[in-house]
Tab-separated table of C-alpha atoms in Angstrom:
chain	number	residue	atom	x	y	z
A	1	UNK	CA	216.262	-1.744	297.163
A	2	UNK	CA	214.611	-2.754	293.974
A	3	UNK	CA	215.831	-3.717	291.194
A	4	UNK	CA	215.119	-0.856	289.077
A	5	UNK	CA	216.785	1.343	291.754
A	6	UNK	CA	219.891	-1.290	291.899
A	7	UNK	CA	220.490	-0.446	287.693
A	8	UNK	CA	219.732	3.501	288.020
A	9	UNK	CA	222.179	4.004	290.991
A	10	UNK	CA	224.459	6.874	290.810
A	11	UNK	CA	227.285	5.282	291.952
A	12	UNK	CA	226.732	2.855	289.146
A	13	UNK	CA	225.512	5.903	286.515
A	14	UNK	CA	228.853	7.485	287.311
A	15	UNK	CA	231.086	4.799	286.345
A	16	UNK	CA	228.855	3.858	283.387
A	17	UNK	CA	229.069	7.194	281.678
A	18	UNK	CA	232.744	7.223	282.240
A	19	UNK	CA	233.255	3.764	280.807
A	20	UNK	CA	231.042	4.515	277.873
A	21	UNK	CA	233.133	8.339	277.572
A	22	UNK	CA	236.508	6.306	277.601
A	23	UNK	CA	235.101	3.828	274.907
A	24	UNK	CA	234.021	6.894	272.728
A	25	UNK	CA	237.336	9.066	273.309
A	26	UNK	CA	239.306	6.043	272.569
A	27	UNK	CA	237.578	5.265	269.079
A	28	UNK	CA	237.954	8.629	268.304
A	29	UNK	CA	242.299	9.308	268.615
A	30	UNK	CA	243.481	7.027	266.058
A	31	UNK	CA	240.642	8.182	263.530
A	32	UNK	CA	241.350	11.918	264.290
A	33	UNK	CA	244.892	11.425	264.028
A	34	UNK	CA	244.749	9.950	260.643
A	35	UNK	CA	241.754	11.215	258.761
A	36	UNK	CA	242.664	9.501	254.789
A	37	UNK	CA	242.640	5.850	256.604
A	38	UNK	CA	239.235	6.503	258.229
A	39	UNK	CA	237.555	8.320	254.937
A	40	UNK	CA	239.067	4.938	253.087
A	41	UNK	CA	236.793	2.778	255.816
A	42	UNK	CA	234.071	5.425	255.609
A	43	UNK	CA	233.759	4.672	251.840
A	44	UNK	CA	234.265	0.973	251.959
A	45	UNK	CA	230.583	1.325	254.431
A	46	UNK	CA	228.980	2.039	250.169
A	47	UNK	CA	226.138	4.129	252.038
A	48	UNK	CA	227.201	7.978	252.045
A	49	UNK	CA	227.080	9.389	248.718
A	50	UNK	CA	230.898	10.406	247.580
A	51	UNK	CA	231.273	14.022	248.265
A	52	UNK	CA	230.413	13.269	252.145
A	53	UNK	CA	232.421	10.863	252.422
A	54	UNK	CA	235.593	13.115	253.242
A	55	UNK	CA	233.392	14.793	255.841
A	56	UNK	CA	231.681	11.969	257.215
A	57	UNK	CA	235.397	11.050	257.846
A	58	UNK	CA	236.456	14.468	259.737
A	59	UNK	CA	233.454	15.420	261.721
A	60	UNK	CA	232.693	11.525	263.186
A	61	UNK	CA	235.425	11.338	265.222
A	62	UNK	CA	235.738	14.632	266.697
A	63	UNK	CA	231.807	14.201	267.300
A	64	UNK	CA	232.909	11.016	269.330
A	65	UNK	CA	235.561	12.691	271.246
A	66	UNK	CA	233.642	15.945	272.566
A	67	UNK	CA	230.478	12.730	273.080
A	68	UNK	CA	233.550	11.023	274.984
A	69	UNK	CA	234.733	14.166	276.963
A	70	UNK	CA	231.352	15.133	277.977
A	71	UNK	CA	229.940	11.552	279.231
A	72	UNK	CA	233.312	11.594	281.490
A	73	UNK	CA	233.142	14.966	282.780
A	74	UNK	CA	229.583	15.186	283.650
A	75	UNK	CA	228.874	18.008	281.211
A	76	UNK	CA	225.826	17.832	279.529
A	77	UNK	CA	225.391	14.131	280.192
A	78	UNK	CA	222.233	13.524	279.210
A	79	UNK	CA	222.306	15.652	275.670
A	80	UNK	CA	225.745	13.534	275.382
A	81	UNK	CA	224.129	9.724	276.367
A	82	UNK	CA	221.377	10.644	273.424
A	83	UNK	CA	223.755	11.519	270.914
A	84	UNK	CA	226.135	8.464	271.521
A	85	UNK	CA	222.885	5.754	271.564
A	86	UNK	CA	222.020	8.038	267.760
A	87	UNK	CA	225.460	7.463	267.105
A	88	UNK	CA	225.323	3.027	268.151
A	89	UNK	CA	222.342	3.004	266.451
A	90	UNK	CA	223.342	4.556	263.020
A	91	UNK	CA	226.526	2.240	263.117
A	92	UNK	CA	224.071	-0.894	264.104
A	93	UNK	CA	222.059	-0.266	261.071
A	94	UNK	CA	225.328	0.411	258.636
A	95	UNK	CA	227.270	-2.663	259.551
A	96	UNK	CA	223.643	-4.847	259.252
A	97	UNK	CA	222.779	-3.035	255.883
A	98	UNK	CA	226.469	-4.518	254.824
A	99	UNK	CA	226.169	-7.992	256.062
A	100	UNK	CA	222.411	-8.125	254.315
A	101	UNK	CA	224.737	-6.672	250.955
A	102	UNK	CA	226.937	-9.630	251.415
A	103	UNK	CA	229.836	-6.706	251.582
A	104	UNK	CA	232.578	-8.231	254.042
A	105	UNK	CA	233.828	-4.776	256.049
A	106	UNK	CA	236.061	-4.018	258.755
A	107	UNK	CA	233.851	-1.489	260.974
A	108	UNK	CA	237.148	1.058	261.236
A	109	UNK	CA	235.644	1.174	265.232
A	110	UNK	CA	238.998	1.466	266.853
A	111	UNK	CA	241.697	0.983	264.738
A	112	UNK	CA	241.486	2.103	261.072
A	113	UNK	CA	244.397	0.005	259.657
A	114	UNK	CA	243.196	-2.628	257.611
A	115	UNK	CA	242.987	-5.678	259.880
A	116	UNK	CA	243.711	-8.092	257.540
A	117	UNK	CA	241.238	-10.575	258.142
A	118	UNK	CA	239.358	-12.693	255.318
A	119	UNK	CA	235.723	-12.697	253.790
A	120	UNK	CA	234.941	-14.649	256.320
A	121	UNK	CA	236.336	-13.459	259.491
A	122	UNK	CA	234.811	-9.903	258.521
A	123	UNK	CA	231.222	-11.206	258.611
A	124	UNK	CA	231.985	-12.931	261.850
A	125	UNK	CA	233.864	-9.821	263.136
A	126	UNK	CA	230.442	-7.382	262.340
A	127	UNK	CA	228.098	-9.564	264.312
A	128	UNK	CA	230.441	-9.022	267.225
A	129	UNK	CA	230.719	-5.814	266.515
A	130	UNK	CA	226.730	-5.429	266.057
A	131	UNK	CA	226.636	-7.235	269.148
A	132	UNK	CA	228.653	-5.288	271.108
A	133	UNK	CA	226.852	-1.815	269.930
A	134	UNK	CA	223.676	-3.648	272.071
A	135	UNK	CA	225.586	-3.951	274.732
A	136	UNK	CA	227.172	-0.244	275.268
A	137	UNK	CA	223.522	1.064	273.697
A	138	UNK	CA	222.031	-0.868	276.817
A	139	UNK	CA	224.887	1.093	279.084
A	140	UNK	CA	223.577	4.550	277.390
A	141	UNK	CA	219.825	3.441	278.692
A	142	UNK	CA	221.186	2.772	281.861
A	143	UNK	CA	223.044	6.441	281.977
A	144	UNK	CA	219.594	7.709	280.542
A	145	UNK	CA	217.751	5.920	283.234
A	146	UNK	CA	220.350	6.793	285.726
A	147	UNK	CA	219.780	10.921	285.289
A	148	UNK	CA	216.120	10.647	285.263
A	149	UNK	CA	216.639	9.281	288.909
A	150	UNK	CA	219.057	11.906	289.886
A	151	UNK	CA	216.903	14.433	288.212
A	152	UNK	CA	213.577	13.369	290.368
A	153	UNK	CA	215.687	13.304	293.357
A	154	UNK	CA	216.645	16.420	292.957
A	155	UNK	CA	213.471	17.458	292.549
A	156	UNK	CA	211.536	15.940	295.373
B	1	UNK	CA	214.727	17.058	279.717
B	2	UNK	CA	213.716	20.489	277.899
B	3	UNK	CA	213.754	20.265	274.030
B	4	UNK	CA	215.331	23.507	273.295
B	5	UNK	CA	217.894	22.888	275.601
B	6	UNK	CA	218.830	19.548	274.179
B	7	UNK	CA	218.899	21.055	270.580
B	8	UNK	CA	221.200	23.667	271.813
B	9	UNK	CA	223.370	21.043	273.230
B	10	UNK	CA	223.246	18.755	270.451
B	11	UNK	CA	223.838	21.146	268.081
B	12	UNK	CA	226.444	22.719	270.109
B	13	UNK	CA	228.275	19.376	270.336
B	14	UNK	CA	228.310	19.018	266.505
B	15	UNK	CA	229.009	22.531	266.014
B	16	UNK	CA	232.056	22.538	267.587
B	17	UNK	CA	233.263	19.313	266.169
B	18	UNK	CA	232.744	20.011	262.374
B	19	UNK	CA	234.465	23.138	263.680
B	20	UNK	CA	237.357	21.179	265.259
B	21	UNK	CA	237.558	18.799	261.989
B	22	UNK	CA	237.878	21.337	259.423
B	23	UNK	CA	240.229	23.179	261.339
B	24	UNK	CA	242.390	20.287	262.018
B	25	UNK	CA	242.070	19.835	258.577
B	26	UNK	CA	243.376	22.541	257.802
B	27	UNK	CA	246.181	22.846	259.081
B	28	UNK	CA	246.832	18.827	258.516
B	29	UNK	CA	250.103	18.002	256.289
B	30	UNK	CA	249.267	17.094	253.192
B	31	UNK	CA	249.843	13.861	253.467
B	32	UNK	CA	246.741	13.878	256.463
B	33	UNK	CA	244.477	16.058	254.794
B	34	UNK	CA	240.959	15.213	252.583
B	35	UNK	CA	239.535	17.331	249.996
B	36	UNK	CA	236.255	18.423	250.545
B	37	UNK	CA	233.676	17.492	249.063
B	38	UNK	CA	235.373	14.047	248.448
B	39	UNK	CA	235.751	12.696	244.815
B	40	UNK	CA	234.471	9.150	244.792
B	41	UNK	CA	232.222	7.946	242.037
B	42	UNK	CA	230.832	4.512	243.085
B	43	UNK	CA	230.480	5.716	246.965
B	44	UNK	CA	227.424	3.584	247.290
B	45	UNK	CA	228.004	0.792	244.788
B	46	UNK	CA	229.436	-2.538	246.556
B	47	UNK	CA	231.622	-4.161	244.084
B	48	UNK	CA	231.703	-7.881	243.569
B	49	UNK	CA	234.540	-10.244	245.500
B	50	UNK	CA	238.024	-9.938	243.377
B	51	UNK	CA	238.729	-13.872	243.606
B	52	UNK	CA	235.064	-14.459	241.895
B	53	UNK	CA	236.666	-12.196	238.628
B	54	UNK	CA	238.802	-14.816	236.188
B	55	UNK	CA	241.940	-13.313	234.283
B	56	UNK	CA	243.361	-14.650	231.155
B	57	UNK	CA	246.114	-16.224	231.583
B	58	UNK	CA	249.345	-14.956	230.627
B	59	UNK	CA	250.506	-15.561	227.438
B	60	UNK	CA	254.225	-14.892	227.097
B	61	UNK	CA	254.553	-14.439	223.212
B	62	UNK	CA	252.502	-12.306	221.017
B	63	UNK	CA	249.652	-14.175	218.536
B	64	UNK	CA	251.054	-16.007	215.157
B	65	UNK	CA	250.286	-13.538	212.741
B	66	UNK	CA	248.380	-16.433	211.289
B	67	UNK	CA	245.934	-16.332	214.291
B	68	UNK	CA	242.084	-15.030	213.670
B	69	UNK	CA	242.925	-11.475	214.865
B	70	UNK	CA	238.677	-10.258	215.388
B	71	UNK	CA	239.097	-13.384	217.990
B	72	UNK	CA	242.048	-11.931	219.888
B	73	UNK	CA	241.969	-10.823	223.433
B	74	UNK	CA	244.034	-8.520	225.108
B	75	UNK	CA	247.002	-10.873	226.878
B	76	UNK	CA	246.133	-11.075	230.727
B	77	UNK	CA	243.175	-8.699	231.456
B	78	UNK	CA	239.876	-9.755	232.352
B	79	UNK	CA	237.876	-11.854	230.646
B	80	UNK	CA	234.380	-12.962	232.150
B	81	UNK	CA	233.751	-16.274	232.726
B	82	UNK	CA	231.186	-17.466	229.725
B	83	UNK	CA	228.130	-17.012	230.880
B	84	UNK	CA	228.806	-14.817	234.388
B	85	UNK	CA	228.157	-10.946	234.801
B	86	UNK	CA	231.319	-9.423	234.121
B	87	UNK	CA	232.465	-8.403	237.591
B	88	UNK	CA	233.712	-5.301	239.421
B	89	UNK	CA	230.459	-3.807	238.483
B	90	UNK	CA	229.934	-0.772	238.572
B	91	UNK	CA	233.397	0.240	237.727
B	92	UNK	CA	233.578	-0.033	233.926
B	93	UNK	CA	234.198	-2.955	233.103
B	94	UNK	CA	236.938	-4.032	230.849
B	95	UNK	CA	236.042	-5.145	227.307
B	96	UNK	CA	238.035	-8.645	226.603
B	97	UNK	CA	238.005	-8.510	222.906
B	98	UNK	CA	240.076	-5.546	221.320
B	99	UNK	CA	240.182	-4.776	217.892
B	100	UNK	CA	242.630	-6.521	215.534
B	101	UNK	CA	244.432	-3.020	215.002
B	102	UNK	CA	247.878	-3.396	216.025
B	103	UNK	CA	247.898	-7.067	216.682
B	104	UNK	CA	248.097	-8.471	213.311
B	105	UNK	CA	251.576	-8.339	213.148
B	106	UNK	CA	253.377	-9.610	215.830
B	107	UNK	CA	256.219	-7.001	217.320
B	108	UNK	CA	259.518	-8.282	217.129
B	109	UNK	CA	261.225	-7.367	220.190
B	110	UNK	CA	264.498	-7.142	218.579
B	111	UNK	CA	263.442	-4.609	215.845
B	112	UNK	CA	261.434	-1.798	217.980
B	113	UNK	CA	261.398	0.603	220.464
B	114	UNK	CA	260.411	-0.338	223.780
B	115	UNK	CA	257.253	2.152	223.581
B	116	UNK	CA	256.209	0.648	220.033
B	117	UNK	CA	256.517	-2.699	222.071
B	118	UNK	CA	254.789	-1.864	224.980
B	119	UNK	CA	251.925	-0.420	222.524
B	120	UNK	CA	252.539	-3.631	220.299
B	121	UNK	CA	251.069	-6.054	223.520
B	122	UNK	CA	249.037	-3.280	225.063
B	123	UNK	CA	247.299	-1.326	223.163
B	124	UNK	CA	244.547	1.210	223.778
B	125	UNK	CA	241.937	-0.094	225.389
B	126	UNK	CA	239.614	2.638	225.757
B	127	UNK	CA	238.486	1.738	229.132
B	128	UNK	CA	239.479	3.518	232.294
B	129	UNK	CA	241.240	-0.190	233.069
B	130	UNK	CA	241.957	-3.245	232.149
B	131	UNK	CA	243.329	-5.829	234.958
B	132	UNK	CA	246.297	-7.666	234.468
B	133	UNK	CA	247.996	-10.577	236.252
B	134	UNK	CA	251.589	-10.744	238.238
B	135	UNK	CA	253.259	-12.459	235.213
B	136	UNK	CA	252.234	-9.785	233.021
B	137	UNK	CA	252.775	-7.027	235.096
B	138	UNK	CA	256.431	-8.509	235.618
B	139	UNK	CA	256.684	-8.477	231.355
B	140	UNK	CA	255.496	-4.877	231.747
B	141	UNK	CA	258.061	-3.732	234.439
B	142	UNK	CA	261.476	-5.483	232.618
B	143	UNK	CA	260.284	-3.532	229.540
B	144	UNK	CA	260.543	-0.118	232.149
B	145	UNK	CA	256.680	0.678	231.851
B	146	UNK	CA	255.451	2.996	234.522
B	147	UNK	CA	254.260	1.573	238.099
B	148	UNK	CA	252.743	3.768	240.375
B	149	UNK	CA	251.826	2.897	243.400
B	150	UNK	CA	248.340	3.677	245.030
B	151	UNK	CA	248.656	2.584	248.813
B	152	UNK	CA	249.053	5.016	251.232
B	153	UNK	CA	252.699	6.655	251.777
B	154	UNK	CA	253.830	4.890	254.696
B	155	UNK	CA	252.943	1.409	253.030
B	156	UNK	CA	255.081	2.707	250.001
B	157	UNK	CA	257.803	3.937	252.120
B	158	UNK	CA	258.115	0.083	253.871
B	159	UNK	CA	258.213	-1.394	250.267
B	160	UNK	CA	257.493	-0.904	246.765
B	161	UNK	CA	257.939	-1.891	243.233
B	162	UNK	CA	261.242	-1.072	241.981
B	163	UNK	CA	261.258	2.360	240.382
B	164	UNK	CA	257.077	2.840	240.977
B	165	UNK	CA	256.057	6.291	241.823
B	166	UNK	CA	253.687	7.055	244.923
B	167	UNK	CA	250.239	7.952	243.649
B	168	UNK	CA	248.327	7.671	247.247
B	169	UNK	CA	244.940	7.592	246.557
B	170	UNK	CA	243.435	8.474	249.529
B	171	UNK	CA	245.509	11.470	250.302
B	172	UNK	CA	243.454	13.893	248.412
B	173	UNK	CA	245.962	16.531	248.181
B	174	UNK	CA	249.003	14.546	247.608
B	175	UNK	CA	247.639	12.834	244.674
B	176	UNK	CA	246.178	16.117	243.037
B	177	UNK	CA	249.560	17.051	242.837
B	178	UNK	CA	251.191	14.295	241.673
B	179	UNK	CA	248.612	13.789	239.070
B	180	UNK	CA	249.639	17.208	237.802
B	181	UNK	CA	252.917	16.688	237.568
B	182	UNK	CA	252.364	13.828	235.418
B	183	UNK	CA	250.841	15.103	232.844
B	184	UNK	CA	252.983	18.358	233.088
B	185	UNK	CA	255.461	15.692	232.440
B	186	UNK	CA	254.019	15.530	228.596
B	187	UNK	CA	254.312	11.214	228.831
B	188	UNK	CA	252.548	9.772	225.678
B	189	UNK	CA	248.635	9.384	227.048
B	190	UNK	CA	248.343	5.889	224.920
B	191	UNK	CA	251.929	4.012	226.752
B	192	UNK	CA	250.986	1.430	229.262
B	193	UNK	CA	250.331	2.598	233.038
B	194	UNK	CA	250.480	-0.023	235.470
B	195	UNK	CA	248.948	0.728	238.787
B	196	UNK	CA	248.735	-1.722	241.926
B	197	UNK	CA	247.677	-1.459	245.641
B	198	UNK	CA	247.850	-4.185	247.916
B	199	UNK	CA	245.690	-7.062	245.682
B	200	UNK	CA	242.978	-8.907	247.281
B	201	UNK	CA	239.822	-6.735	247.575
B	202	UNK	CA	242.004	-3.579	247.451
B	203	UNK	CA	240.364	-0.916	245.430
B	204	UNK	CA	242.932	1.933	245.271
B	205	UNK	CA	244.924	1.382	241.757
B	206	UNK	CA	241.332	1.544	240.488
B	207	UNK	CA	240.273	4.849	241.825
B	208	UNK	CA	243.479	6.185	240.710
B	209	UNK	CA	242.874	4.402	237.618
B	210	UNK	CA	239.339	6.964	237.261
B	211	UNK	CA	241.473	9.578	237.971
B	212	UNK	CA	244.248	9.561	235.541
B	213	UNK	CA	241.521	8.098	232.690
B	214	UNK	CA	239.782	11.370	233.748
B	215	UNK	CA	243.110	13.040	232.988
B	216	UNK	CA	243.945	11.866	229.776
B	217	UNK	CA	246.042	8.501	230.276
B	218	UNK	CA	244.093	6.343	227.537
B	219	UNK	CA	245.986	3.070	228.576
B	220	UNK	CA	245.623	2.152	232.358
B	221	UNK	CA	246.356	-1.561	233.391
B	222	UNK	CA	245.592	-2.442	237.069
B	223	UNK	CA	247.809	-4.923	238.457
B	224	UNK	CA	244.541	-6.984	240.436
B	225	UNK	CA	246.737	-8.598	242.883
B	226	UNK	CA	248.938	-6.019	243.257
B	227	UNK	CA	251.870	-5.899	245.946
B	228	UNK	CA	251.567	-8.755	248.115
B	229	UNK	CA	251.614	-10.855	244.789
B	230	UNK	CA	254.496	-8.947	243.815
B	231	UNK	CA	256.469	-10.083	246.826
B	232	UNK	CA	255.676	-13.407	246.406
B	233	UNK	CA	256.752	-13.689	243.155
B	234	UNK	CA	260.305	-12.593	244.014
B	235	UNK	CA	259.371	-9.108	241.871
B	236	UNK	CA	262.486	-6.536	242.397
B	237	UNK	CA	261.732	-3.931	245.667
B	238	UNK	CA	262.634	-1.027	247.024
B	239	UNK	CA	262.099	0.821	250.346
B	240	UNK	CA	261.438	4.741	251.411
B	241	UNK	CA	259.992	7.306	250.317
B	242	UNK	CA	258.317	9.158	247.052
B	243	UNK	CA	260.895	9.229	244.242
């Protein structure tokens, strides 16, 4: 077995499309469930123009929960593992057009309380959170990679 | 993968959840709900850091009438630093220097009313704010000017100034209406408002601020380090929810 057919295994597809679901329906319940706190970290981001803000704030997470639902039920995976690597990559950009802005943010990922933390400790906090939109945009290639397999299995 | 299909999808996928969010939203209290469109000015404008913006300090008793009144600044609001961009761009920024109208003669505290007091130290300004510091904000609360409190409910509802009114700035709906009833309420536009959130890089009090400037309240003082300096000053507190 080569390598390339070691990373686009289903059994390891599978699991990473469910991880990467979980990760998605998780960021989405505390957002959904309180919509003002997420438009206030939505606005603190300075990059949508104010009257889609509001929006921005009620359509994101619901976007990231049916994203979620659909990576960890198999339906429409593939459709779903594009829209979630758009989705990584749109927040990649945001949070590095802040930290070029010098404008200390918390990213509002999981948890959209204010976490507290100083100048400081936000800048630190983006690059991890920069880096760690890499790493689940590397498990949406692999779930990309991973169907394309399946697909021309199916097919031969 | 076929193109139409994965624009069906796709567009499925969003469909539904715009669908899902402005149902939800819908039927959200009001406390949950957002206005849409949303109502924010300076969206896209990053501010500057509050601890680089200096404030006048306090100063306890009004100006000798003998003092050079055109020199006079407004006790404890802003001032920028000589030489530095005024900060907090792009909100307005306050103007330090106000005109010598009404401070020429000292109030005596024994001899008016508490508005023509409150008036006597803060005027007008003519801005949407002006910032003030914790001392001055405690002058402004023994005198019984109005606090209101932009934080979110729950954060009012755990602790607040003594006798401040929630004004929640991020609940769309909730602050519509409360903004309503205030002026309903007939106050005198030109009396001292003081409005806090929770200090520090906080915004809130001054979107509320652009709000009730919008609405007609000429004399809007934003308490910059709002609650937690509050606290910590041994200010008075009280706990639950909206008066």
């Amino acid at each position: 077995m080569t390598v390339r057919e070691a990373l686009t295994h289903p059994w390891l597809t599978v699991r990473t499309q469910i991880a990467l679901g979980i990760f998605f329906v998780v960021a989405a319940l505390p957002k959904i469930a309180d919509p003002p706190s997420f438009a206030h970290m939505v606005y603190n981001y300075r990059l949508l123009p104010g009257p889609l803000v509001n929006l921005a704030a009620l359509t994101m997470p619901w976007a990231e929960l049916l994203m979620g639902i659909a990576l960890i039920c198999g339906i429409w995976r593939r459709t779903a593992a594009w829209l979630v690597g758009a989705l990584l990559a749109v927040f990649i950009v945001a949070i590095s057009i802040n930290l070029l802005r010098g404008n200390a943010i918390d990213c509002g990922c999981f948890d959209v309380a204010a976490a507290g933390l100083s100048v400081e400790e936000r800048f630190h906090e983006m690059w991890m959170v920069i880096l760690r939109d890499v790493g689940m945009l590397l498990l949406v290639a692999q779930g990309l990679l991973g169907a394309d397999r399946a697909e021309g299995d199916r097919s031969a | 993968m076929n193109l139409r299909r994965f624009l069906a999808e796709a567009g499925a996928i969003v469909g539904i959840a715009v669908a899902c969010a402005l149902v939800s939203n819908a039927f959200a209290g009001k406390e949950r709900q957002l206005a849409i469109p949303g109502d924010y000015p300076n969206a896209t404008k990053v501010t500057a850091r509050p601890e680089a913006r200096p404030l006048a300090a306090f100063v306890a008793e009004p100006p000798a009438p003998a003092a050079p009144a055109a020199a006079a600044t407004l006790p404890d609001q802003e001032v920028p630093a000589s030489g530095a961009t005024p900060s907090r761009a792009p909100l307005p920024t306050p103007i330090a220097t106000v005109p010598a109208a009404g401070r020429d003669v000292p109030p005596d505290p024994g001899s008016q009313s508490p508005s023509a007091e409150l008036l006597g130290r803060f005027p007008v300004h003519g801005q949407p704010f002006v910032e003030i510091t914790g001392e001055a904000a405690a002058w402004l609360h023994a005198r019984g000017a109005l606090f209101l409190d932009a934080r979110r409910s729950k954060d009012f509802a755990q602790g607040h100034v003594a006798g401040a009114r929630s004004f929640p700035v991020w609940e769309s709906e909730v602050v519509r209406e409360r903004v309503g009833e205030l002026v309903a309420e007939g106050r005198d536009p030109s009396l001292p408002v003081v409005l806090y959130c929770s200090g520090g890089d906080c915004e809130d009090s001054h979107m509320l601020a652009q709000t009730l400037f919008g609405a007609g309240f000429e004399n809007l003082l934003v308490y910059r380090d709002g609650y937690p300096d509050w606290v910590k000053r041994g200010g008075a507190v009280r706990t639950g929810g909206p008066a």
